[in-house]
Amino acid sequence: MEDRKYKDLLLSKTIDNLRFPLIIGVLFIHSHSSIMITSEEVINCVSNISVYNFFSTLFSQIIGRVSVPLFFFISGYLFFFHPQYFGVRVYRTKLKSRLNSLLIPYLFWNILFLFIYYIISCLPTLRQWFDGTEYNLNYILSNLWGRSTTTDEMTYPGVYQFWFIRDLMFVSVLSPLIYWIVTKTQLFGVLLIGLAWYLGYSIPYIGVRGLSTVSVFYFLFGAWFSINRKNLLVEFGKLRSIPFFCYPLLVMIDLYTKNNDCNIYIHKIGIIIGIVFWFGIISHLLERRKVKIYPFLSSASFFVFAIHEPWLLSQVKKILFALLHPENDFLLTFLYFFIVGIVLIVSLSLYYLLKSISPRFLAFIAGGR
């Protein structure tokens, strides 16, 4: 019993301490670009900038790509964690809590974005600092749930990283169906949807507007562990050292096969193994007291997620590129890491400031975090 309590406590600490590193992974994803405009020259970084391409691909397109699936996985696990059964009362309570933690921040940040961009569309002198899209009120309002395009598999709201929150709200609403799939089909249902994600299938139309296979699979995958009362660290520990050897190897194979047709399948295996790997690394460091617990960083994670785009990351990149005109490999690579660092410092400082002067407002826009 004591060992069980210890494992549960360690798991809780591991999940809390995973949040901030995963947000850093999201920042790296959004800081990546295969095309850079330096002075008046357009450079294809994939073929011409070797060091920048190596690090940006490694952190943005491989390691960082574990972040979003892992967030869905953790969300599914935590959604079904406490109740011994899943009835109407539990469902209503869960949705009510998600109303505050997901829907209100989603509406706040997207409406704020839409409002500001609408104002900017009326001020020609300021529009040059953004993109060249012709904004009008109808166009902006159509972006609240997700822009519909003919080329993208996904649609995105105005604050585009909030597609994750949109999809998370969707699968939370469908949690009774997810509970039924887990209890009636056990692992078969999880594997079937996992296979659809692995092979690249999506649900037509609705699959690009809130019900992507990545959200359904990983939320369902996490729910399976929770509904079956399985401690993630205990279950992942049964694999022993396999993930610690396999994941770095898969990362290198993924890195050097990016231009091959088979890469997407290697990449997706790496994501699954990466989830086990990062749980193992963080829990090991916590158990050995190699890292300190900083509740501030964990609590600030959602705010960093919400504010980093389009308010900080894109603007910092534009300003620094306009000032420095980076045209060599070293400077591009330096700026790649430096910009992420600046965004983290600024967003954490803003979070600390808001927490000091208006904690209620901060709780409102950050979902109570």
mmCIF file of C-alpha atoms in Angstrom:
data_model
loop_
_atom_site.group_PDB
_atom_site.id
_atom_site.type_symbol
_atom_site.label_atom_id
_atom_site.label_comp_id
_atom_site.label_asym_id
_atom_site.label_seq_id
_atom_site.Cartn_x
_atom_site.Cartn_y
_atom_site.Cartn_z
ATOM 1 C CA MET A 1 0.000 0.000 0.000
ATOM 2 C CA GLU A 2 2.815 2.391 0.905
ATOM 3 C CA ASP A 3 4.590 1.585 -2.348
ATOM 4 C CA ARG A 4 1.367 2.297 -4.264
ATOM 5 C CA LYS A 5 0.980 5.670 -2.556
ATOM 6 C CA TYR A 6 4.612 6.485 -3.301
ATOM 7 C CA LYS A 7 4.197 5.591 -6.977
ATOM 8 C CA ASP A 8 1.006 7.654 -7.234
ATOM 9 C CA LEU A 9 2.724 10.649 -5.631
ATOM 10 C CA LEU A 10 5.733 10.274 -7.920
ATOM 11 C CA LEU A 11 3.427 10.076 -10.941
ATOM 12 C CA SER A 12 1.629 13.258 -9.868
ATOM 13 C CA LYS A 13 4.938 15.084 -9.481
ATOM 14 C CA THR A 14 6.140 13.732 -12.831
ATOM 15 C CA ILE A 15 3.057 15.014 -14.643
ATOM 16 C CA ASP A 16 3.358 18.430 -12.985
ATOM 17 C CA ASN A 17 7.026 18.681 -13.924
ATOM 18 C CA LEU A 18 6.421 17.581 -17.502
ATOM 19 C CA ARG A 19 4.160 20.535 -18.296
ATOM 20 C CA PHE A 20 6.805 23.228 -18.614
ATOM 21 C CA PRO A 21 9.310 21.208 -20.715
ATOM 22 C CA LEU A 22 6.434 20.260 -23.020
ATOM 23 C CA ILE A 23 5.519 23.923 -23.451
ATOM 24 C CA ILE A 24 9.128 24.618 -24.393
ATOM 25 C CA GLY A 25 8.712 21.889 -27.007
ATOM 26 C CA VAL A 26 5.653 23.717 -28.364
ATOM 27 C CA LEU A 27 7.663 26.953 -28.596
ATOM 28 C CA PHE A 28 10.370 25.160 -30.568
ATOM 29 C CA ILE A 29 7.749 23.741 -32.937
ATOM 30 C CA HIS A 30 6.412 27.211 -33.660
ATOM 31 C CA SER A 31 9.844 28.822 -33.940
ATOM 32 C CA HIS A 32 10.878 26.529 -36.783
ATOM 33 C CA SER A 33 10.878 27.608 -40.379
ATOM 34 C CA SER A 34 12.367 25.853 -43.384
ATOM 35 C CA ILE A 35 12.366 29.182 -45.234
ATOM 36 C CA MET A 36 14.159 32.241 -43.884
ATOM 37 C CA ILE A 37 14.107 35.734 -45.387
ATOM 38 C CA THR A 38 17.439 37.426 -44.774
ATOM 39 C CA SER A 39 17.871 40.944 -46.176
ATOM 40 C CA GLU A 40 16.264 40.580 -49.586
ATOM 41 C CA GLU A 41 17.224 36.952 -50.107
ATOM 42 C CA VAL A 42 15.024 33.929 -49.518
ATOM 43 C CA ILE A 43 17.043 30.990 -48.186
ATOM 44 C CA ASN A 44 15.861 27.394 -48.174
ATOM 45 C CA CYS A 45 17.253 26.273 -44.832
ATOM 46 C CA VAL A 46 16.584 22.605 -45.496
ATOM 47 C CA SER A 47 19.189 22.457 -48.226
ATOM 48 C CA ASN A 48 21.486 25.437 -47.601
ATOM 49 C CA ILE A 49 21.867 25.993 -43.852
ATOM 50 C CA SER A 50 23.263 22.774 -42.451
ATOM 51 C CA VAL A 51 23.783 23.575 -38.744
ATOM 52 C CA TYR A 52 20.532 25.529 -38.423
ATOM 53 C CA ASN A 53 18.698 22.779 -40.268
ATOM 54 C CA PHE A 54 20.165 20.104 -37.985
ATOM 55 C CA PHE A 55 19.155 21.769 -34.708
ATOM 56 C CA SER A 56 15.809 23.154 -35.859
ATOM 57 C CA THR A 57 14.776 19.790 -37.282
ATOM 58 C CA LEU A 58 15.974 17.975 -34.176
ATOM 59 C CA PHE A 59 14.194 20.201 -31.649
ATOM 60 C CA SER A 60 11.204 21.445 -33.648
ATOM 61 C CA GLN A 61 10.312 18.553 -35.911
ATOM 62 C CA ILE A 62 11.331 15.542 -33.802
ATOM 63 C CA ILE A 63 11.780 16.056 -30.049
ATOM 64 C CA GLY A 64 9.269 18.904 -29.804
ATOM 65 C CA ARG A 65 6.645 16.928 -31.718
ATOM 66 C CA VAL A 66 6.153 14.653 -28.721
ATOM 67 C CA SER A 67 4.670 17.578 -26.758
ATOM 68 C CA VAL A 68 1.136 17.792 -28.181
ATOM 69 C CA PRO A 69 0.402 14.019 -28.253
ATOM 70 C CA LEU A 70 1.775 13.774 -24.714
ATOM 71 C CA PHE A 71 -0.496 16.613 -23.577
ATOM 72 C CA PHE A 72 -3.510 14.764 -25.031
ATOM 73 C CA PHE A 73 -2.309 11.553 -23.375
ATOM 74 C CA ILE A 74 -1.987 13.220 -19.961
ATOM 75 C CA SER A 75 -5.366 14.940 -20.401
ATOM 76 C CA GLY A 76 -7.089 11.615 -21.117
ATOM 77 C CA TYR A 77 -5.411 10.010 -18.125
ATOM 78 C CA LEU A 78 -6.386 12.806 -15.742
ATOM 79 C CA PHE A 79 -9.946 13.106 -17.072
ATOM 80 C CA PHE A 80 -10.792 9.582 -15.863
ATOM 81 C CA PHE A 81 -8.417 9.462 -12.915
ATOM 82 C CA HIS A 82 -10.584 9.935 -9.816
ATOM 83 C CA PRO A 83 -14.084 8.456 -10.270
ATOM 84 C CA GLN A 84 -14.652 4.761 -9.572
ATOM 85 C CA TYR A 85 -17.398 4.851 -12.168
ATOM 86 C CA PHE A 86 -18.339 7.229 -14.962
ATOM 87 C CA GLY A 87 -21.962 8.317 -14.666
ATOM 88 C CA VAL A 88 -24.030 11.374 -15.519
ATOM 89 C CA ARG A 89 -23.051 13.217 -12.325
ATOM 90 C CA VAL A 90 -19.335 12.669 -12.892
ATOM 91 C CA TYR A 91 -19.674 13.660 -16.554
ATOM 92 C CA ARG A 92 -21.480 16.881 -15.643
ATOM 93 C CA THR A 93 -18.858 17.737 -13.000
ATOM 94 C CA LYS A 94 -16.010 17.097 -15.432
ATOM 95 C CA LEU A 95 -17.546 19.282 -18.138
ATOM 96 C CA LYS A 96 -18.233 22.065 -15.649
ATOM 97 C CA SER A 97 -14.579 22.113 -14.624
ATOM 98 C CA ARG A 98 -13.517 22.142 -18.311
ATOM 99 C CA LEU A 99 -15.804 25.115 -18.867
ATOM 100 C CA ASN A 100 -13.502 27.160 -16.626
ATOM 101 C CA SER A 101 -10.197 25.550 -17.545
ATOM 102 C CA LEU A 102 -10.683 25.253 -21.329
ATOM 103 C CA LEU A 103 -13.670 27.090 -22.821
ATOM 104 C CA ILE A 104 -13.296 30.442 -21.041
ATOM 105 C CA PRO A 105 -9.562 30.822 -21.865
ATOM 106 C CA TYR A 106 -10.247 29.644 -25.423
ATOM 107 C CA LEU A 107 -12.889 32.320 -25.942
ATOM 108 C CA PHE A 108 -10.901 35.037 -24.181
ATOM 109 C CA TRP A 109 -7.656 34.645 -26.140
ATOM 110 C CA ASN A 110 -9.327 34.141 -29.508
ATOM 111 C CA ILE A 111 -11.826 36.979 -29.106
ATOM 112 C CA LEU A 112 -8.995 39.259 -27.957
ATOM 113 C CA PHE A 113 -7.009 38.286 -31.039
ATOM 114 C CA LEU A 114 -9.980 38.784 -33.372
ATOM 115 C CA PHE A 115 -10.825 42.137 -31.835
ATOM 116 C CA ILE A 116 -7.278 43.482 -32.092
ATOM 117 C CA TYR A 117 -6.891 42.286 -35.657
ATOM 118 C CA TYR A 118 -10.174 43.872 -36.609
ATOM 119 C CA ILE A 119 -8.997 47.182 -35.135
ATOM 120 C CA ILE A 120 -5.704 46.830 -37.001
ATOM 121 C CA SER A 121 -7.588 46.250 -40.252
ATOM 122 C CA CYS A 122 -9.031 49.729 -39.801
ATOM 123 C CA LEU A 123 -5.589 51.308 -39.253
ATOM 124 C CA PRO A 124 -3.518 51.017 -42.458
ATOM 125 C CA THR A 125 -0.373 52.418 -40.816
ATOM 126 C CA LEU A 126 -0.229 49.466 -38.380
ATOM 127 C CA ARG A 127 -1.136 46.617 -40.733
ATOM 128 C CA GLN A 128 2.383 46.484 -42.152
ATOM 129 C CA TRP A 129 3.578 44.940 -38.885
ATOM 130 C CA PHE A 130 1.340 41.928 -39.389
ATOM 131 C CA ASP A 131 0.545 39.950 -42.530
ATOM 132 C CA GLY A 132 -0.993 41.096 -45.783
ATOM 133 C CA THR A 133 -4.356 39.405 -45.370
ATOM 134 C CA GLU A 134 -7.414 41.532 -46.017
ATOM 135 C CA TYR A 135 -9.273 41.434 -42.709
ATOM 136 C CA ASN A 136 -12.908 42.253 -42.242
ATOM 137 C CA LEU A 137 -15.313 41.464 -39.440
ATOM 138 C CA ASN A 138 -16.976 38.510 -41.163
ATOM 139 C CA TYR A 139 -13.635 36.958 -42.059
ATOM 140 C CA ILE A 140 -12.328 37.366 -38.521
ATOM 141 C CA LEU A 141 -15.425 35.891 -36.892
ATOM 142 C CA SER A 142 -15.171 32.858 -39.181
ATOM 143 C CA ASN A 143 -11.795 32.163 -37.594
ATOM 144 C CA LEU A 144 -13.143 31.681 -34.090
ATOM 145 C CA TRP A 145 -13.565 27.911 -34.433
ATOM 146 C CA GLY A 146 -11.186 27.235 -37.289
ATOM 147 C CA ARG A 147 -10.248 28.541 -40.686
ATOM 148 C CA SER A 148 -11.472 26.338 -43.514
ATOM 149 C CA THR A 149 -8.929 25.832 -46.280
ATOM 150 C CA THR A 150 -8.640 23.526 -49.244
ATOM 151 C CA THR A 151 -4.987 22.672 -48.668
ATOM 152 C CA ASP A 152 -4.601 21.991 -44.949
ATOM 153 C CA GLU A 153 -5.614 18.801 -43.220
ATOM 154 C CA MET A 154 -6.217 20.799 -40.055
ATOM 155 C CA THR A 155 -8.119 24.014 -39.454
ATOM 156 C CA TYR A 156 -6.941 26.525 -36.901
ATOM 157 C CA PRO A 157 -8.602 29.236 -34.812
ATOM 158 C CA GLY A 158 -7.267 32.798 -34.828
ATOM 159 C CA VAL A 159 -4.733 32.021 -32.087
ATOM 160 C CA TYR A 160 -3.696 28.923 -33.951
ATOM 161 C CA GLN A 161 -2.104 26.957 -31.083
ATOM 162 C CA PHE A 162 -5.555 26.838 -29.471
ATOM 163 C CA TRP A 163 -6.543 24.105 -31.925
ATOM 164 C CA PHE A 164 -5.231 21.854 -29.153
ATOM 165 C CA ILE A 165 -7.714 23.319 -26.652
ATOM 166 C CA ARG A 166 -10.504 23.101 -29.239
ATOM 167 C CA ASP A 167 -9.812 19.418 -29.877
ATOM 168 C CA LEU A 168 -9.423 18.749 -26.166
ATOM 169 C CA MET A 169 -12.852 20.283 -25.513
ATOM 170 C CA PHE A 170 -14.304 18.120 -28.270
ATOM 171 C CA VAL A 171 -12.950 14.837 -26.927
ATOM 172 C CA SER A 172 -13.978 15.850 -23.395
ATOM 173 C CA VAL A 173 -17.557 16.249 -24.587
ATOM 174 C CA LEU A 174 -17.284 12.812 -26.206
ATOM 175 C CA SER A 175 -15.818 11.254 -23.044
ATOM 176 C CA PRO A 176 -18.861 8.945 -22.476
ATOM 177 C CA LEU A 177 -18.174 7.416 -25.906
ATOM 178 C CA ILE A 178 -14.488 7.101 -25.052
ATOM 179 C CA TYR A 179 -15.370 5.451 -21.745
ATOM 180 C CA TRP A 180 -17.639 3.018 -23.598
ATOM 181 C CA ILE A 181 -14.915 2.175 -26.134
ATOM 182 C CA VAL A 182 -12.396 1.451 -23.374
ATOM 183 C CA THR A 183 -14.738 -0.619 -21.207
ATOM 184 C CA LYS A 184 -16.369 -2.564 -24.058
ATOM 185 C CA THR A 185 -13.473 -3.114 -26.445
ATOM 186 C CA GLN A 186 -10.570 -2.784 -23.992
ATOM 187 C CA LEU A 187 -7.257 -2.442 -25.806
ATOM 188 C CA PHE A 188 -8.704 -3.383 -29.217
ATOM 189 C CA GLY A 189 -10.510 -0.049 -29.623
ATOM 190 C CA VAL A 190 -7.418 1.895 -28.605
ATOM 191 C CA LEU A 191 -5.249 -0.023 -31.080
ATOM 192 C CA LEU A 192 -7.783 0.406 -33.885
ATOM 193 C CA ILE A 193 -7.899 4.180 -33.535
ATOM 194 C CA GLY A 194 -4.126 4.203 -33.003
ATOM 195 C CA LEU A 195 -3.718 2.386 -36.308
ATOM 196 C CA ALA A 196 -5.890 5.015 -38.027
ATOM 197 C CA TRP A 197 -3.635 7.745 -36.625
ATOM 198 C CA TYR A 198 -0.475 5.850 -37.572
ATOM 199 C CA LEU A 199 -1.631 5.316 -41.171
ATOM 200 C CA GLY A 200 -2.732 8.929 -41.518
ATOM 201 C CA TYR A 201 -6.493 8.486 -41.696
ATOM 202 C CA SER A 202 -8.795 11.233 -40.434
ATOM 203 C CA ILE A 203 -12.510 11.608 -39.942
ATOM 204 C CA PRO A 204 -13.858 13.441 -43.022
ATOM 205 C CA TYR A 205 -14.673 17.131 -42.460
ATOM 206 C CA ILE A 206 -15.216 16.915 -38.711
ATOM 207 C CA GLY A 207 -11.728 15.458 -38.424
ATOM 208 C CA VAL A 208 -10.279 18.814 -39.363
ATOM 209 C CA ARG A 209 -12.604 20.830 -37.140
ATOM 210 C CA GLY A 210 -12.020 19.565 -33.652
ATOM 211 C CA LEU A 211 -11.874 15.781 -33.838
ATOM 212 C CA SER A 212 -8.461 14.887 -35.203
ATOM 213 C CA THR A 213 -7.165 11.338 -34.911
ATOM 214 C CA VAL A 214 -4.172 12.544 -32.882
ATOM 215 C CA SER A 215 -6.483 14.029 -30.225
ATOM 216 C CA VAL A 216 -8.829 11.037 -30.137
ATOM 217 C CA PHE A 217 -6.094 8.396 -30.086
ATOM 218 C CA TYR A 218 -3.867 9.906 -27.406
ATOM 219 C CA PHE A 219 -6.761 11.028 -25.203
ATOM 220 C CA LEU A 220 -8.200 7.514 -25.530
ATOM 221 C CA PHE A 221 -4.776 5.962 -24.915
ATOM 222 C CA GLY A 222 -4.353 7.919 -21.678
ATOM 223 C CA ALA A 223 -7.950 7.149 -20.677
ATOM 224 C CA TRP A 224 -7.298 3.409 -21.087
ATOM 225 C CA PHE A 225 -4.567 3.487 -18.424
ATOM 226 C CA SER A 226 -6.696 5.553 -16.058
ATOM 227 C CA ILE A 227 -9.950 3.603 -16.445
ATOM 228 C CA ASN A 228 -8.073 0.352 -15.866
ATOM 229 C CA ARG A 229 -6.423 1.845 -12.755
ATOM 230 C CA LYS A 230 -2.902 1.469 -14.079
ATOM 231 C CA ASN A 231 -0.106 3.664 -12.772
ATOM 232 C CA LEU A 232 1.797 4.987 -15.782
ATOM 233 C CA LEU A 233 5.200 4.751 -14.114
ATOM 234 C CA VAL A 234 4.591 1.143 -13.039
ATOM 235 C CA GLU A 235 3.403 0.119 -16.506
ATOM 236 C CA PHE A 236 6.124 1.989 -18.364
ATOM 237 C CA GLY A 237 8.668 0.593 -15.894
ATOM 238 C CA LYS A 238 7.890 -2.902 -17.150
ATOM 239 C CA LEU A 239 9.666 -1.964 -20.371
ATOM 240 C CA ARG A 240 12.811 -1.449 -18.284
ATOM 241 C CA SER A 241 15.585 0.276 -20.253
ATOM 242 C CA ILE A 242 14.176 -0.341 -23.739
ATOM 243 C CA PRO A 243 12.816 3.243 -24.281
ATOM 244 C CA PHE A 244 16.089 4.783 -23.058
ATOM 245 C CA PHE A 245 17.998 2.966 -25.799
ATOM 246 C CA CYS A 246 15.322 2.988 -28.506
ATOM 247 C CA TYR A 247 14.224 6.624 -28.354
ATOM 248 C CA PRO A 248 17.628 8.287 -28.998
ATOM 249 C CA LEU A 249 18.182 5.772 -31.812
ATOM 250 C CA LEU A 250 14.760 6.551 -33.319
ATOM 251 C CA VAL A 251 15.477 10.284 -33.039
ATOM 252 C CA MET A 252 18.647 9.885 -35.099
ATOM 253 C CA ILE A 253 16.931 7.653 -37.682
ATOM 254 C CA ASP A 254 14.075 10.165 -37.882
ATOM 255 C CA LEU A 255 16.543 13.020 -38.348
ATOM 256 C CA TYR A 256 18.432 11.388 -41.207
ATOM 257 C CA THR A 257 15.393 10.037 -43.062
ATOM 258 C CA LYS A 258 13.353 13.272 -43.175
ATOM 259 C CA ASN A 259 13.298 13.307 -46.966
ATOM 260 C CA ASN A 260 12.214 9.663 -47.296
ATOM 261 C CA ASP A 261 8.642 8.487 -47.778
ATOM 262 C CA CYS A 262 8.962 6.078 -44.859
ATOM 263 C CA ASN A 263 9.933 8.826 -42.416
ATOM 264 C CA ILE A 264 6.412 9.575 -41.184
ATOM 265 C CA TYR A 265 6.070 6.010 -39.874
ATOM 266 C CA ILE A 266 9.446 6.175 -38.121
ATOM 267 C CA HIS A 267 8.493 9.567 -36.712
ATOM 268 C CA LYS A 268 5.192 8.312 -35.276
ATOM 269 C CA ILE A 269 6.827 5.320 -33.613
ATOM 270 C CA GLY A 270 9.277 7.807 -32.115
ATOM 271 C CA ILE A 271 6.394 9.820 -30.643
ATOM 272 C CA ILE A 272 4.956 6.773 -28.858
ATOM 273 C CA ILE A 273 8.351 5.685 -27.523
ATOM 274 C CA GLY A 274 9.105 9.313 -26.679
ATOM 275 C CA ILE A 275 6.111 9.481 -24.347
ATOM 276 C CA VAL A 276 7.450 6.537 -22.349
ATOM 277 C CA PHE A 277 10.965 7.984 -22.502
ATOM 278 C CA TRP A 278 10.050 11.400 -21.090
ATOM 279 C CA PHE A 279 7.934 9.929 -18.319
ATOM 280 C CA GLY A 280 10.890 7.736 -17.400
ATOM 281 C CA ILE A 281 13.461 10.545 -17.528
ATOM 282 C CA ILE A 282 11.485 13.025 -15.435
ATOM 283 C CA SER A 283 10.416 10.446 -12.841
ATOM 284 C CA HIS A 284 14.008 9.151 -12.584
ATOM 285 C CA LEU A 285 15.384 12.669 -12.043
ATOM 286 C CA LEU A 286 12.723 13.407 -9.429
ATOM 287 C CA GLU A 287 13.330 10.122 -7.644
ATOM 288 C CA ARG A 288 17.077 10.712 -7.553
ATOM 289 C CA ARG A 289 16.513 14.372 -6.557
ATOM 290 C CA LYS A 290 18.470 15.531 -9.582
ATOM 291 C CA VAL A 291 15.900 18.226 -10.382
ATOM 292 C CA LYS A 292 14.041 20.628 -8.116
ATOM 293 C CA ILE A 293 10.294 21.064 -8.217
ATOM 294 C CA TYR A 294 9.269 24.559 -9.311
ATOM 295 C CA PRO A 295 5.467 24.907 -9.006
ATOM 296 C CA PHE A 296 5.733 28.380 -10.572
ATOM 297 C CA LEU A 297 6.904 26.959 -13.899
ATOM 298 C CA SER A 298 4.185 24.323 -13.974
ATOM 299 C CA SER A 299 1.450 26.838 -13.134
ATOM 300 C CA ALA A 300 2.801 29.303 -15.733
ATOM 301 C CA SER A 301 2.802 26.744 -18.547
ATOM 302 C CA PHE A 302 -0.689 27.492 -19.853
ATOM 303 C CA PHE A 303 -0.070 31.250 -19.847
ATOM 304 C CA VAL A 304 3.149 30.745 -21.856
ATOM 305 C CA PHE A 305 1.199 28.524 -24.243
ATOM 306 C CA ALA A 306 -1.552 31.138 -24.653
ATOM 307 C CA ILE A 307 0.549 34.265 -25.075
ATOM 308 C CA HIS A 308 3.539 33.083 -27.102
ATOM 309 C CA GLU A 309 1.690 33.432 -30.416
ATOM 310 C CA PRO A 310 0.899 35.699 -32.147
ATOM 311 C CA TRP A 311 1.870 38.243 -29.509
ATOM 312 C CA LEU A 312 5.512 37.360 -28.830
ATOM 313 C CA LEU A 313 7.265 34.699 -30.889
ATOM 314 C CA SER A 314 6.482 35.997 -34.393
ATOM 315 C CA GLN A 315 7.030 39.619 -33.390
ATOM 316 C CA VAL A 316 10.358 38.970 -31.644
ATOM 317 C CA LYS A 317 11.530 37.001 -34.686
ATOM 318 C CA LYS A 318 10.527 39.829 -37.064
ATOM 319 C CA ILE A 319 12.257 42.480 -34.967
ATOM 320 C CA LEU A 320 15.511 40.555 -34.528
ATOM 321 C CA PHE A 321 15.675 39.551 -38.187
ATOM 322 C CA ALA A 322 15.037 43.149 -39.242
ATOM 323 C CA LEU A 323 17.817 44.392 -36.933
ATOM 324 C CA LEU A 324 20.440 41.692 -37.492
ATOM 325 C CA HIS A 325 19.800 40.471 -41.055
ATOM 326 C CA PRO A 326 21.205 37.011 -40.262
ATOM 327 C CA GLU A 327 22.844 35.570 -43.331
ATOM 328 C CA ASN A 328 25.152 32.921 -41.903
ATOM 329 C CA ASP A 329 24.673 29.553 -40.320
ATOM 330 C CA PHE A 330 25.955 30.475 -36.872
ATOM 331 C CA LEU A 331 23.755 33.548 -36.440
ATOM 332 C CA LEU A 332 20.616 31.749 -37.659
ATOM 333 C CA THR A 333 21.251 28.909 -35.218
ATOM 334 C CA PHE A 334 21.943 31.317 -32.365
ATOM 335 C CA LEU A 335 18.738 33.253 -33.058
ATOM 336 C CA TYR A 336 16.739 30.015 -33.212
ATOM 337 C CA PHE A 337 17.543 29.312 -29.548
ATOM 338 C CA PHE A 338 17.779 32.941 -28.448
ATOM 339 C CA ILE A 339 14.266 33.811 -29.646
ATOM 340 C CA VAL A 340 12.741 30.906 -27.697
ATOM 341 C CA GLY A 341 14.676 32.037 -24.610
ATOM 342 C CA ILE A 342 13.504 35.652 -24.957
ATOM 343 C CA VAL A 343 9.872 34.563 -25.381
ATOM 344 C CA LEU A 344 10.109 32.377 -22.270
ATOM 345 C CA ILE A 345 11.621 35.173 -20.173
ATOM 346 C CA VAL A 346 9.065 37.759 -21.310
ATOM 347 C CA SER A 347 6.045 35.477 -20.916
ATOM 348 C CA LEU A 348 7.143 34.244 -17.475
ATOM 349 C CA SER A 349 7.755 37.839 -16.401
ATOM 350 C CA LEU A 350 4.279 38.846 -17.559
ATOM 351 C CA TYR A 351 2.805 35.869 -15.724
ATOM 352 C CA TYR A 352 4.613 36.846 -12.522
ATOM 353 C CA LEU A 353 3.480 40.454 -12.902
ATOM 354 C CA LEU A 354 -0.161 39.492 -13.451
ATOM 355 C CA LYS A 355 -0.019 37.037 -10.577
ATOM 356 C CA SER A 356 1.222 39.821 -8.327
ATOM 357 C CA ILE A 357 -1.175 42.601 -9.320
ATOM 358 C CA SER A 358 -4.299 40.769 -10.519
ATOM 359 C CA PRO A 359 -4.386 37.068 -9.592
ATOM 360 C CA ARG A 360 -8.138 36.778 -10.207
ATOM 361 C CA PHE A 361 -7.865 38.085 -13.745
ATOM 362 C CA LEU A 362 -4.910 35.793 -14.378
ATOM 363 C CA ALA A 363 -6.891 32.819 -13.088
ATOM 364 C CA PHE A 364 -9.747 33.790 -15.404
ATOM 365 C CA ILE A 365 -7.643 33.963 -18.580
ATOM 366 C CA ALA A 366 -5.474 30.955 -17.645
ATOM 367 C CA GLY A 367 -8.290 28.604 -16.731
ATOM 368 C CA GLY A 368 -7.679 28.745 -12.975
ATOM 369 C CA ARG A 369 -4.072 27.636 -13.325
#
